[in-house]
CSV table of C-alpha atoms in Angstrom, one decimal:
chain,number,residue,atom,x,y,z
T,1,MET,CA,51.5,35.3,46.7
T,2,SER,CA,52.0,32.6,49.3
T,3,LYS,CA,50.4,33.2,52.7
T,4,TRP,CA,53.0,31.1,54.5
T,5,GLU,CA,56.3,31.9,56.1
T,6,LYS,CA,59.2,31.9,53.7
T,7,VAL,CA,62.5,30.3,54.6
T,8,LYS,CA,65.8,29.7,52.8
T,9,LEU,CA,65.8,26.3,51.0
T,10,GLY,CA,69.2,25.6,52.6
T,11,ASP,CA,67.8,25.9,56.1
T,12,VAL,CA,65.4,23.0,55.6
T,13,VAL,CA,67.2,20.7,53.2
T,14,THR,CA,70.7,19.6,52.5
T,15,LEU,CA,72.0,19.4,48.9
T,16,LEU,CA,74.4,16.6,48.3
T,17,ASN,CA,76.7,16.8,45.3
T,18,GLY,CA,77.1,13.7,43.1
T,19,ARG,CA,80.5,12.5,41.8
T,20,ALA,CA,82.2,13.7,38.7
T,21,TYR,CA,83.5,11.0,36.4
T,22,LYS,CA,86.4,10.6,34.0
T,23,GLN,CA,85.4,8.9,30.8
T,24,ASP,CA,87.6,5.8,31.5
T,25,GLU,CA,85.7,5.3,34.8
T,26,LEU,CA,82.4,4.9,33.0
T,27,LEU,CA,81.9,1.2,32.0
T,28,ASP,CA,79.6,-0.5,29.6
T,29,GLU,CA,79.0,-3.1,32.3
T,30,GLY,CA,79.6,-3.0,36.0
T,31,ALA,CA,78.2,-3.4,39.5
T,32,THR,CA,76.3,-0.1,39.9
T,33,PRO,CA,74.5,2.1,37.3
T,34,VAL,CA,75.7,5.7,37.0
T,35,LEU,CA,72.7,8.1,37.0
T,36,ARG,CA,73.6,11.0,34.7
T,37,VAL,CA,71.4,13.9,33.6
T,38,GLY,CA,70.6,12.2,30.3
T,39,ASN,CA,69.3,9.1,32.2
T,40,PHE,CA,67.4,11.4,34.6
T,41,PHE,CA,64.8,12.1,31.9
T,42,SER,CA,65.1,8.9,29.8
T,43,ASN,CA,66.6,5.3,30.0
T,44,ARG,CA,69.0,5.5,27.1
T,45,GLY,CA,72.8,5.2,27.2
T,46,TRP,CA,73.5,3.9,30.7
T,47,TYR,CA,77.0,3.6,32.1
T,48,TYR,CA,78.2,1.6,35.1
T,49,SER,CA,80.8,1.7,37.8
T,50,ASP,CA,82.7,-0.8,39.9
T,51,LEU,CA,84.0,1.9,42.3
T,52,GLN,CA,83.2,1.6,46.0
T,53,LEU,CA,82.1,5.1,47.2
T,54,GLU,CA,81.0,6.7,50.4
T,55,GLU,CA,77.3,6.1,51.1
T,56,ASN,CA,76.1,9.7,50.3
T,57,LYS,CA,77.2,9.2,46.6
T,58,TYR,CA,74.4,6.6,46.1
T,59,CYS,CA,70.7,7.2,45.6
T,60,ASP,CA,68.0,4.6,46.3
T,61,LYS,CA,64.4,4.2,45.3
T,62,GLY,CA,62.3,7.0,46.9
T,63,ASP,CA,65.2,9.6,47.1
T,64,LEU,CA,64.4,13.1,46.0
T,65,LEU,CA,66.9,14.3,43.3
T,66,TYR,CA,67.4,17.4,41.3
T,67,ALA,CA,69.1,17.8,37.9
T,68,TRP,CA,70.9,21.2,37.8
T,69,SER,CA,72.9,21.4,34.6
T,70,ALA,CA,71.7,21.7,30.9
T,71,SER,CA,68.4,19.9,31.8
T,72,PHE,CA,66.7,20.9,35.0
T,73,GLY,CA,64.1,19.5,37.3
T,74,PRO,CA,63.2,17.3,40.3
T,75,LYS,CA,62.6,13.5,40.3
T,76,ILE,CA,61.7,11.1,43.0
T,77,TRP,CA,64.0,8.2,42.0
T,78,ASP,CA,62.1,5.0,41.2
T,79,GLY,CA,65.0,2.9,39.8
T,80,PRO,CA,67.6,0.6,41.3
T,81,ARG,CA,70.4,1.8,43.6
T,82,ALA,CA,72.6,4.0,41.6
T,83,ILE,CA,75.6,6.4,41.8
T,84,TYR,CA,74.3,9.9,40.9
T,85,HIS,CA,76.4,12.1,38.7
T,86,TYR,CA,77.9,15.5,39.8
T,87,HIS,CA,75.2,17.4,37.8
T,88,ILE,CA,72.5,15.9,40.1
T,89,TRP,CA,71.9,16.8,43.7
T,90,LYS,CA,70.4,14.4,46.2
T,91,ILE,CA,68.1,16.4,48.5
T,92,VAL,CA,68.1,15.3,52.1
T,93,LEU,CA,65.0,16.7,53.9
T,94,SER,CA,64.8,17.9,57.4
T,95,GLU,CA,62.0,16.9,59.7
T,96,HIS,CA,60.2,20.2,58.7
T,97,VAL,CA,59.7,19.2,55.1
T,98,GLU,CA,57.4,16.6,53.4
T,99,LYS,CA,59.0,15.0,50.3
T,100,GLY,CA,56.0,15.3,48.0
T,101,TYR,CA,55.6,19.0,48.9
T,102,MET,CA,59.2,19.7,48.1
T,103,TYR,CA,59.0,17.8,44.8
T,104,TYR,CA,56.2,19.9,43.5
T,105,LEU,CA,57.7,23.1,44.9
T,106,LEU,CA,60.9,22.4,43.0
T,107,GLN,CA,58.9,21.5,39.9
T,108,GLN,CA,57.1,24.9,40.0
T,109,SER,CA,60.4,26.7,40.7
T,110,THR,CA,62.5,25.1,37.9
T,111,LYS,CA,61.9,27.9,35.4
T,112,ALA,CA,63.0,30.5,37.8
T,113,ILE,CA,66.0,28.4,38.8
T,114,MET,CA,67.0,28.1,35.1
T,115,ASN,CA,66.6,31.8,34.5
T,116,GLN,CA,69.1,32.5,37.4
T,117,GLY,CA,71.5,29.8,36.1
T,118,ARG,CA,75.0,30.6,34.9
T,119,GLY,CA,77.0,29.5,31.8
T,120,ILE,CA,76.9,30.1,28.0
T,121,ALA,CA,77.3,26.8,26.3
T,122,MET,CA,75.6,24.9,29.1
T,123,ILE,CA,73.4,26.6,31.7
T,124,HIS,CA,73.8,25.3,35.3
T,125,ALA,CA,72.4,26.3,38.7
T,126,THR,CA,74.7,26.9,41.7
T,127,LYS,CA,74.4,25.2,45.0
T,128,GLY,CA,74.8,28.5,46.8
T,129,GLY,CA,72.0,30.1,44.8
T,130,MET,CA,69.7,27.2,45.4
T,131,GLU,CA,70.4,27.2,49.2
T,132,LYS,CA,69.5,30.9,49.3
T,133,MET,CA,66.2,30.5,47.4
T,134,LEU,CA,63.2,31.6,49.5
T,135,ILE,CA,60.4,29.0,49.6
T,136,PRO,CA,57.0,29.0,51.3
T,137,LEU,CA,56.9,26.6,54.3
T,138,PRO,CA,53.4,25.8,55.6
T,139,PRO,CA,52.9,23.4,58.6
T,140,LEU,CA,53.9,19.8,57.9
T,141,GLU,CA,50.3,18.6,57.8
T,142,THR,CA,49.4,21.3,55.3
T,143,GLN,CA,52.4,20.3,53.2
T,144,LYS,CA,51.0,16.7,53.1
T,145,GLN,CA,47.6,17.9,52.1
T,146,ILE,CA,49.0,20.0,49.3
T,147,ALA,CA,51.2,17.1,48.0
T,148,ASN,CA,48.2,14.7,48.1
T,149,THR,CA,46.0,17.2,46.2
T,150,LEU,CA,48.7,17.7,43.5
T,151,GLU,CA,49.3,14.0,43.3
T,152,VAL,CA,45.7,13.3,42.5
T,153,ALA,CA,45.7,16.0,39.8
T,154,ALA,CA,48.9,14.7,38.3
T,155,GLU,CA,47.7,11.1,38.2
T,156,LEU,CA,44.5,12.3,36.5
T,157,LEU,CA,46.5,14.2,33.9
T,158,ALA,CA,48.8,11.2,33.3
T,159,MET,CA,45.7,8.9,32.9
T,160,ARG,CA,44.2,11.2,30.3
T,161,LYS,CA,47.5,11.4,28.4
T,162,GLN,CA,47.6,7.6,28.5
T,163,GLN,CA,44.1,7.5,27.0
T,164,LEU,CA,45.3,9.7,24.2
T,165,ALA,CA,48.2,7.5,23.5
T,166,GLU,CA,46.0,4.4,23.5
T,167,LEU,CA,43.7,6.1,20.9
T,168,ASP,CA,46.8,6.8,18.7
T,169,ASN,CA,47.8,3.1,19.1
T,170,LEU,CA,44.3,2.1,18.0
T,171,ILE,CA,44.7,4.0,14.8
T,172,LYS,CA,48.1,2.4,14.2
T,173,SER,CA,46.8,-1.1,14.9
T,174,THR,CA,43.8,-0.6,12.7
T,175,PHE,CA,46.1,0.6,9.9
T,176,TYR,CA,48.1,-2.6,10.0
T,177,ASP,CA,45.1,-4.8,10.4
T,178,MET,CA,43.5,-3.4,7.3
T,179,PHE,CA,46.5,-2.7,5.1
T,180,GLY,CA,49.3,-4.8,6.5
T,181,ASN,CA,52.9,-3.8,6.3
T,182,PRO,CA,53.1,-1.3,3.4
T,183,VAL,CA,56.8,-2.2,2.6
T,184,THR,CA,56.4,-6.1,2.5
T,185,ASN,CA,52.9,-5.7,1.0
T,186,GLU,CA,51.6,-9.1,2.3
T,187,LYS,CA,48.2,-8.2,1.0
T,188,GLY,CA,49.5,-8.5,-2.5
T,189,TRP,CA,48.2,-5.2,-3.9
T,190,GLU,CA,49.5,-3.5,-7.0
T,191,LEU,CA,52.6,-1.4,-6.3
T,192,LYS,CA,53.3,2.0,-7.8
T,193,HIS,CA,55.8,4.8,-7.3
T,194,ILE,CA,54.3,7.9,-5.6
T,195,GLY,CA,55.5,9.9,-8.6
T,196,ASP,CA,53.3,7.7,-10.9
T,197,PHE,CA,50.1,9.3,-9.4
T,198,SER,CA,51.3,12.5,-7.7
T,199,MET,CA,53.3,15.6,-8.2
T,200,VAL,CA,56.1,16.2,-5.6
T,201,LYS,CA,57.6,19.7,-5.1
T,202,ILE,CA,60.3,21.0,-2.8
T,203,GLY,CA,59.8,24.3,-1.0
T,204,PRO,CA,61.6,27.5,-2.0
T,205,PHE,CA,65.3,28.0,-1.7
T,206,GLY,CA,66.3,29.9,1.5
T,207,SER,CA,67.7,32.7,-0.7
T,208,LEU,CA,64.1,33.6,-1.7
T,209,LEU,CA,63.2,34.5,1.9
T,210,HIS,CA,64.6,37.4,3.9
T,211,VAL,CA,64.1,38.7,7.4
T,212,GLU,CA,61.9,41.6,6.1
T,213,ASP,CA,59.5,39.1,4.5
T,214,TYR,CA,58.4,37.8,7.9
T,215,ILE,CA,55.5,39.3,9.8
T,216,GLU,CA,53.1,38.2,12.6
T,217,ASP,CA,49.7,36.8,11.8
T,218,GLY,CA,50.3,36.6,8.0
T,219,PHE,CA,50.4,33.5,5.8
T,220,PRO,CA,51.8,30.5,7.6
T,221,LEU,CA,55.0,28.8,6.5
T,222,VAL,CA,55.3,25.0,7.1
T,223,ASN,CA,58.7,23.7,7.9
T,224,PRO,CA,59.5,20.4,9.7
T,225,SER,CA,59.2,22.0,13.1
T,226,HIS,CA,55.6,22.9,12.3
T,227,ILE,CA,54.6,19.3,11.7
T,228,VAL,CA,53.7,17.8,15.1
T,229,GLY,CA,51.8,14.5,15.7
T,230,ASN,CA,50.7,14.3,12.0
T,231,LYS,CA,49.2,17.8,12.2
T,232,ILE,CA,50.4,21.2,11.0
T,233,VAL,CA,51.0,23.5,14.0
T,234,PRO,CA,52.0,26.9,12.4
T,235,ASP,CA,54.0,29.6,14.2
T,236,MET,CA,51.9,32.7,13.7
T,237,ASN,CA,54.8,34.9,14.9
T,238,LEU,CA,56.8,33.8,11.9
T,239,THR,CA,54.6,34.1,8.8
T,240,LEU,CA,54.8,35.7,5.4
T,241,SER,CA,53.6,39.1,4.2
T,242,PRO,CA,50.9,39.1,1.4
T,243,GLU,CA,53.4,40.4,-1.1
T,244,LYS,CA,55.9,37.6,-0.4
T,245,PHE,CA,53.1,35.0,-0.4
T,246,ASN,CA,52.0,36.1,-3.8
T,247,GLU,CA,55.5,36.1,-5.1
T,248,LEU,CA,55.9,32.5,-4.0
T,249,LYS,CA,52.5,31.3,-5.0
T,250,GLY,CA,54.0,28.4,-6.8
T,251,TYR,CA,54.8,26.9,-3.4
T,252,VAL,CA,51.3,27.5,-1.9
T,253,MET,CA,49.8,24.2,-0.9
T,254,GLU,CA,46.2,23.2,-1.5
T,255,LYS,CA,43.8,21.5,0.9
T,256,GLY,CA,44.5,17.7,0.6
T,257,ASP,CA,48.2,18.1,-0.2
T,258,ILE,CA,50.7,16.2,2.0
T,259,VAL,CA,53.5,18.2,3.4
T,260,VAL,CA,56.7,16.2,4.2
T,261,GLY,CA,59.6,17.3,6.3
T,262,ARG,CA,62.9,17.0,4.3
T,263,ARG,CA,65.3,17.1,7.2
T,264,GLY,CA,65.5,16.3,10.8
T,265,GLU,CA,63.0,13.6,11.8
T,266,ILE,CA,62.6,11.5,8.6
T,267,GLY,CA,59.0,10.6,7.8
T,268,ARG,CA,57.4,13.5,9.5
T,269,CYS,CA,54.4,14.5,7.4
T,270,ALA,CA,50.8,15.9,7.6
T,271,VAL,CA,47.8,16.4,5.4
T,272,VAL,CA,47.1,20.1,4.6
T,273,GLU,CA,43.6,20.8,6.0
T,274,ASN,CA,43.4,24.5,5.4
T,275,GLU,CA,44.0,26.9,2.5
T,276,GLY,CA,46.8,29.6,2.6
T,277,PHE,CA,49.7,27.5,3.8
T,278,LEU,CA,53.1,27.9,2.0
T,279,CYS,CA,55.6,25.0,1.9
T,280,GLY,CA,58.8,26.0,3.8
T,281,THR,CA,62.4,25.6,2.6
T,282,GLY,CA,62.8,22.5,4.8
T,283,SER,CA,59.7,20.8,3.5
T,284,MET,CA,58.2,19.4,0.3
T,285,PHE,CA,54.6,18.6,-0.7
T,286,ILE,CA,52.8,15.9,-2.5
T,287,ARG,CA,49.7,16.6,-4.6
T,288,ILE,CA,47.8,13.5,-5.4
T,289,GLU,CA,46.4,13.2,-8.9
T,290,ASN,CA,44.2,10.0,-8.7
T,291,ASP,CA,42.0,8.0,-6.3
T,292,PHE,CA,44.3,7.8,-3.3
T,293,LEU,CA,43.1,9.4,-0.1
T,294,PRO,CA,45.6,11.9,1.4
T,295,MET,CA,45.0,10.6,4.9
T,296,VAL,CA,45.9,7.0,3.9
T,297,LEU,CA,49.0,8.0,1.9
T,298,GLN,CA,50.2,10.2,4.8
T,299,ARG,CA,49.8,7.2,7.2
T,300,ILE,CA,51.8,5.0,4.8
T,301,ILE,CA,54.7,7.5,4.5
T,302,SER,CA,54.8,8.0,8.3
T,303,SER,CA,54.5,4.3,9.2
T,304,ASP,CA,57.5,2.7,10.9
T,305,PRO,CA,58.4,0.4,8.0
T,306,MET,CA,58.3,3.2,5.5
T,307,ARG,CA,60.3,5.5,7.8
T,308,SER,CA,63.1,2.9,7.8
T,309,ILE,CA,63.2,2.9,4.0
T,310,LEU,CA,63.3,6.7,3.9
T,311,GLU,CA,66.0,6.8,6.6
T,312,HIS,CA,68.1,4.5,4.6
T,313,GLN,CA,67.7,6.5,1.4
T,314,SER,CA,68.2,9.9,3.0
T,315,VAL,CA,71.5,11.8,2.4
T,316,GLY,CA,73.7,13.9,4.6
T,317,VAL,CA,76.1,13.4,7.5
T,318,THR,CA,75.4,16.1,10.0
T,319,MET,CA,71.6,16.2,9.2
T,320,LYS,CA,69.8,13.7,7.1
T,321,ASN,CA,67.9,15.1,4.1
T,322,LEU,CA,65.3,13.9,1.7
T,323,ASN,CA,64.9,15.0,-1.9
T,324,ALA,CA,61.9,15.1,-4.2
T,325,GLY,CA,63.3,12.1,-6.2
T,326,THR,CA,63.3,9.9,-3.1
T,327,ILE,CA,59.7,10.6,-2.4
T,328,SER,CA,58.6,10.3,-6.0
T,329,ASN,CA,60.4,6.9,-6.3
T,330,LEU,CA,58.9,5.5,-3.1
T,331,VAL,CA,56.9,2.4,-3.8
T,332,VAL,CA,53.5,2.1,-2.1
T,333,PRO,CA,50.6,-0.4,-2.3
T,334,MET,CA,47.6,0.8,-4.3
T,335,ILE,CA,45.0,0.0,-1.7
T,336,PRO,CA,41.4,-0.3,-3.0
T,337,LEU,CA,39.6,3.0,-2.5
T,338,LEU,CA,36.6,1.4,-0.7
T,339,LEU,CA,39.0,0.0,2.0
T,340,GLN,CA,40.7,3.4,2.2
T,341,THR,CA,37.4,5.0,2.8
T,342,GLN,CA,36.5,2.6,5.5
T,343,PHE,CA,39.8,3.3,7.3
T,344,ALA,CA,39.2,7.1,6.9
T,345,ASN,CA,35.8,6.7,8.5
T,346,ILE,CA,37.2,4.8,11.5
T,347,VAL,CA,40.0,7.3,11.9
T,348,THR,CA,37.5,10.2,11.9
T,349,LYS,CA,35.6,8.6,14.7
T,350,ILE,CA,38.7,8.0,16.7
T,351,GLU,CA,39.9,11.6,16.1
T,352,GLU,CA,36.6,12.8,17.5
T,353,GLN,CA,37.3,10.8,20.7
T,354,LYS,CA,40.8,12.2,20.7
T,355,ALA,CA,39.5,15.8,20.6
T,356,LEU,CA,37.4,15.1,23.7
T,357,VAL,CA,40.4,13.6,25.5
T,358,LYS,CA,42.6,16.6,24.5
T,359,LYS,CA,39.9,19.0,25.9
T,360,ALA,CA,39.9,17.0,29.1
T,361,ILE,CA,43.8,17.1,29.2
T,362,ASP,CA,43.7,20.9,28.7
T,363,GLU,CA,41.2,21.4,31.5
T,364,THR,CA,43.1,19.1,33.9
T,365,GLN,CA,46.4,20.8,33.0
T,366,TYR,CA,44.8,24.2,33.8
T,367,LEU,CA,43.6,22.9,37.1
T,368,PHE,CA,47.0,21.5,37.9
T,369,ASP,CA,48.8,24.7,36.9
T,370,SER,CA,46.3,26.8,38.9
T,371,LEU,CA,46.9,24.7,42.0
T,372,MET,CA,50.7,25.0,41.6
T,373,SER,CA,50.4,28.8,41.3
T,374,GLU,CA,48.1,29.0,44.3
T,375,TYR,CA,50.4,26.9,46.5
T,376,PHE,CA,53.8,28.1,45.5
T,377,GLU,CA,53.7,31.6,44.0
C-alpha cells in the first residue's frame, strides 16, 4: 500500500475530451492528422482533417494522452501535431504533478480502469469515474525520482527486447543467405511437393470433442492460438482427458512433426518438440518421411514468400482456411541435407543466446513490475 497521501485524480489534472467525427469529415489527405485509438497503438490507417478547431482539440509532441474506449492506456505523444479523437483524453497537469510519474501511474492503473469501465460491445471509461479515482501523490521531487527509476528499467527492458528481435532477424537473414528465396528458388535446387515426401493430416472434426472431454493438466491440444513465435505454447487449462486422448490417438503428433495452423494467421507453424500433443481441430500436421529436417521445412513454410503463396491459395471469406491438399501440393526446394544441418547448428546456437536474453527479459520485467507495485499500489 502506498505510504503517500491520496488525492482525487481530478484535483491535480484536467481531462480534456477530444472531438467526435462524422465519417465524411475524415479525409484520406488533409492538413492535420486525426489521432484515433487505432493509431494510438499503431501507425496504420490514418485519417486527416482540414477543420480549424479550438486549440485544446490538438495534441503536440510531449503531451500526455489516455485512450479510454475499447483499448486503454497512457501515451506520451511523440508524433506530429494532431487532432485527438473523442475516445482519447489529453491530460493537462497541475503544478503538483510530474508528467513521467503520471504516465507510469496511469499505466499501472489501466487494468483497474478497464474493470470499472462500462459498455457491452465496447468497454469505455467515464470521465467522472476517472476524476474520482484516488491516486498516491508524493512530493514533486519524489515523483521525479520515481519516474527516472522506472524510465531506466523500461529502457533496459526495451533494449533487451530489441536484442531478442535482432537475434530473430539473424536467423531469418541466415536462412535467406544459405537457402535463398524458397519460392523463386534462385539456388536451382530440385523441387518437390511436400506430399511427395510427407504425410499431411488435418486435426479431428469439432464434433468429436465435447465440453466434458476437457480437463486441466491433461494432454495438450494444439490449435493455431497455441502456436506462438514458431513454438508450441499449450494452454494447460484446456487439455484432454486420457480417455479422449486414446480415442483420438490417430491425431496424436510425434516428436519432429510440424503442426500448421489452418485458419487465422496463415503460415503459422511449429516443430513438435515433445510427445503427447494432439493436433487440434484448427490445425494440421506434417510427418516427414525422408531426409528433410523439420526445423528447415518449418522455416520454409513460415517464410514471407511462402506465406504469400499460402495466403493466395487459402479459401474462405470471413476467415481464411488452409486444407491438407494445399499443404501437400506446396512446392519446396530439396535443399542438400548437409546444408540443412549446418543451418540447424547455427540456429541452435542462436536459440541458446535467445534463451539467455529471454531470461534477462523476464528478470527485468519482474523488476519493473515490482517497482510499479511498490510505488503505486
